[in-house]
Every structure is written in C-alpha cells, then in structure tokens.
C-alpha cells in the first residue's frame, strides 16, 4: 500500500501520516482520533502548564492505546534587550490607541518555558511512543533518558545543516519542514537569516545527508502532495493545516477563514506575533506589523496579545499554511482516510 514502510515500522503505525502537533489547536480528542484511524496523532504541548499536560496525557491514554506523539519547544530562553520594552510600547502606541486597549505595563515574563525538567518527568512517568521537538532538541541527558524509556525522538529541520545537527544528537527521524508550512518555522541554527528553503528542494537534500527516515512537512494536504513527498525520498508526511478545522480541534477565530478562504496566497510569514517566523493568515494588521522589530520569542506575545484579542475582524492571528484550499473536510478520522485514499489514487495514476 505504501512505497516505503520505514516510518510505519519505526513508529508502529499503519499509515505514514503524522497529524502535526499544533500548540493551542490540537486536543486530546484530535490526537486520539488520528491515532485510532491508523496515523500518528500528535499533541502540541509546548504551552501547557504541567498539570494540564498531565491531564491531557491521561485523556489521550483513555481514548487510545495506539502510538501518539507529544511535542515541545526547545527555544533558547529569551533575553529582553535594554530599551526593548520602551521601544515596543512606542512602536505599538498608535495600535493600542486605535484598538482602545491599555499597553502592557510590566516587563514581560515568558508565558511558557522551553522543554525542561518538569515536562521530562511527566514523559518518563508516562512514556509516549514518540516525542517530537521544535527549535532543536533538549539537552543530551534528556534525549538519553527519553530513549532509555523507549521514546522515539523526532525534530524539525528547515535546512540540511539542521537535519545533520539533529541526527548527530539522536533524532530517530527528521521532519523536513518547508517554507510552505503553516505555523512556526522550526528554524534554529540560523534564526537571524532564516534560509527559507522550499519543500521540493529541501527533502531530497536532507534525504542525501542523513541516514534516518525523513518526514516531509509543509503544503501537503492531498494525495498528490503525499505521493510527491515519497517521490522526493520521504518515508512519510507531517500534515497540520489539513486538520485545523476538524471538529475535534480547538476552534480558532480565523481557522474558519482558512477553510473558507484559504488560498495559495492568503498567508504570509511574520515574526510580528511571537518573535519567531511563523506562517499565518494575511491581514492588513499583520502586513502593518512588518516594520516593527519584535521582542525575542516568546516575549512578543506579551506586546501583541492585547491587540490580537481586541478586534475579531482584523486583529485575530491565525496560523495555517499554503495548502489550506486542498484540505479534506469532516472529522479527523475521515480526513485521514481521505488522505490515505487520495494518496493511493495518486500512486495509481503515477504507475
Ligand atoms: C496552527 C499550527 C500550529 C502549529 N504548532 C506547532 C507546534 O506546536 N509544534 C510543532 O512542532 N509544529 C507546529 N506547527 C507546524 C507543523 O508541525 C508542521 O510543520 C506544519 O503544519 C506543516 O505544514 P502544513 O500546515 O502546510 O501541513 C504548527 C502548524 C500550524 C498550522
């Protein structure tokens, strides 16, 4: 049925399709539905307080005994530069005034921390089949502890250099994330210059550079995209945008727009909301933020939070990718089944 079974064998899944972890959008119900349907359900846990993480792990365990993936961020703890607070209040003053909201007064504290001891402890007590990371990997001791507990480790690379770096530090498979992808780019080695490599160029070069299986991510939302990923040498795909409007996902204001209006050109990459490059629905507000130098990730959320919430028409911020228009509809299991069937049809056409 699939031309390459390395990922299915590694992860213990029927179909080499990973529903992407999406912090704030994935839910235990979505994760379980995808895993029960034979894919790999993934939960974006990066922003969850540890008690909520524990609760979600328990909910997932109740709903499925299939492999699942728990995902975390490994960003460098942010440094707030001297003068950043005043500079941002000054730059955003017209927007706070126009939106009728008070500017944030306090120096920001990060709303969430990089993967650390507390989350590691939860994973070691309840080891998932898979843990995946964005923005690099945890330290070597944490990676070794997870592997000793039987956890398979994945992480995203946006360049060949990042893929080689991840493999050398223990990643069991590499998610090659193209520029097309919705959400935050996983870029971590050259964040200042974000090299912006597209998926068609990235996947074959990563495949040549590493010996572990490669998973293609970014702009894949139908069977033709899945078949193309295998043709490029990938052993599987990770798909986010095609699941954001599943009824099991946490609803976001502009995600409905993604399914109704999402086109090839309806998103842009911006650092304006979090401080890191992320692909999101293109609004006048987001375009207008292009001139503002953001605070370090994730401190920028502190400054734009009041604006994003201020006006549902223009200020909502919603992450999704370039292939929203191709996404199947329905419940998560139906979407996975449609992707599987469409991929088989695409393989058939190519034969
Ligand atoms: C709404 C949204 C949130 C995301 N959040 C995360 C996340 O928490 N962790 C992560 O590793 N990737 C995250 N991503 C990126 C996905 O892992 C993946 O690279 C991307 O969805 C693939 O591109 P596609 O959206 O075109 O399918 C997110 C993507 C979206 C659309």
Tab-separated table of N, CA, C and O in Angstrom, residues 80 83-85 87-89 91-92 271-275 288-296 300 303-304:
chain	number	residue	atom	x	y	z
A	80	UNK	N	15.543	39.901	27.135
A	80	UNK	CA	14.903	41.161	26.789
A	80	UNK	C	15.980	42.226	26.741
A	80	UNK	O	16.613	42.519	27.756
A	83	UNK	N	15.941	48.597	26.806
A	83	UNK	CA	15.199	49.526	25.964
A	83	UNK	C	14.120	48.871	25.114
A	83	UNK	O	13.310	49.551	24.484
A	84	UNK	N	14.094	47.523	25.070
A	84	UNK	CA	13.100	46.839	24.228
A	84	UNK	C	11.669	47.193	24.643
A	84	UNK	O	10.801	47.406	23.797
A	85	UNK	N	11.455	47.212	25.964
A	85	UNK	CA	10.093	47.450	26.459
A	85	UNK	C	9.597	48.824	25.994
A	85	UNK	O	8.528	48.935	25.382
A	87	UNK	N	10.798	50.693	23.614
A	87	UNK	CA	10.758	50.763	22.142
A	87	UNK	C	9.462	50.158	21.608
A	87	UNK	O	8.802	50.721	20.721
A	88	UNK	N	9.070	49.010	22.160
A	88	UNK	CA	7.861	48.349	21.649
A	88	UNK	C	6.599	49.119	22.035
A	88	UNK	O	5.664	49.242	21.233
A	89	UNK	N	6.576	49.640	23.264
A	89	UNK	CA	5.401	50.440	23.648
A	89	UNK	C	5.269	51.650	22.726
A	89	UNK	O	4.166	52.018	22.318
A	91	UNK	N	6.492	51.888	19.554
A	91	UNK	CA	6.153	51.471	18.182
A	91	UNK	C	4.674	51.088	18.068
A	91	UNK	O	4.046	51.311	17.030
A	92	UNK	N	4.141	50.505	19.130
A	92	UNK	CA	2.763	49.999	19.052
A	92	UNK	C	1.737	50.963	19.641
A	92	UNK	O	0.533	50.662	19.615
A	271	UNK	N	7.232	37.564	11.876
A	271	UNK	CA	7.756	37.399	13.241
A	271	UNK	C	6.966	38.263	14.213
A	271	UNK	O	7.304	38.349	15.388
A	272	UNK	N	5.930	38.915	13.709
A	272	UNK	CA	5.307	40.006	14.473
A	272	UNK	C	4.606	39.537	15.733
A	272	UNK	O	4.510	40.291	16.692
A	273	UNK	N	4.110	38.333	15.766
A	273	UNK	CA	3.261	37.959	16.893
A	273	UNK	C	4.038	37.296	18.016
A	273	UNK	O	3.832	37.585	19.188
A	274	UNK	N	4.980	36.411	17.646
A	274	UNK	CA	5.687	35.684	18.709
A	274	UNK	C	7.142	36.079	18.839
A	274	UNK	O	7.781	35.796	19.847
A	275	UNK	N	7.708	36.682	17.773
A	275	UNK	CA	9.144	36.954	17.749
A	275	UNK	C	9.907	35.960	16.884
A	275	UNK	O	11.074	36.164	16.590
A	288	UNK	N	0.861	45.373	8.416
A	288	UNK	CA	1.280	46.626	9.043
A	288	UNK	C	2.329	46.446	10.120
A	288	UNK	O	3.026	47.392	10.497
A	289	UNK	N	2.460	45.215	10.613
A	289	UNK	CA	3.455	44.941	11.653
A	289	UNK	C	4.848	44.719	11.070
A	289	UNK	O	5.823	44.542	11.815
A	290	UNK	N	4.967	44.709	9.738
A	290	UNK	CA	6.249	44.346	9.107
A	290	UNK	C	7.386	45.262	9.538
A	290	UNK	O	8.535	44.847	9.600
A	291	UNK	N	7.084	46.508	9.852
A	291	UNK	CA	8.147	47.449	10.216
A	291	UNK	C	8.541	47.406	11.680
A	291	UNK	O	9.451	48.119	12.102
A	292	UNK	N	7.868	46.594	12.487
A	292	UNK	CA	8.145	46.572	13.927
A	292	UNK	C	9.158	45.467	14.232
A	292	UNK	O	8.909	44.299	13.935
A	293	UNK	N	10.294	45.830	14.814
A	293	UNK	CA	11.271	44.809	15.219
A	293	UNK	C	10.752	44.125	16.476
A	293	UNK	O	10.543	44.772	17.505
A	294	UNK	N	10.508	42.803	16.398
A	294	UNK	CA	9.850	42.151	17.530
A	294	UNK	C	10.798	41.880	18.696
A	294	UNK	O	12.017	41.877	18.535
A	295	UNK	N	10.206	41.622	19.866
A	295	UNK	CA	10.963	41.110	21.010
A	295	UNK	C	11.288	39.636	20.747
A	295	UNK	O	10.698	39.004	19.876
A	296	UNK	N	12.238	39.091	21.521
A	296	UNK	CA	12.634	37.693	21.346
A	296	UNK	C	11.467	36.764	21.687
A	296	UNK	O	10.673	37.044	22.585
A	300	UNK	N	7.273	38.441	22.535
A	300	UNK	CA	6.467	39.335	21.699
A	300	UNK	C	4.973	39.122	21.917
A	300	UNK	O	4.180	40.062	21.741
A	303	UNK	N	3.300	41.732	23.973
A	303	UNK	CA	3.000	43.057	23.416
A	303	UNK	C	1.829	43.029	22.438
A	303	UNK	O	1.080	43.995	22.339
A	304	UNK	N	1.693	41.928	21.692
A	304	UNK	CA	0.611	41.914	20.700
A	304	UNK	C	-0.647	41.226	21.236
A	304	UNK	O	-1.704	41.340	20.625
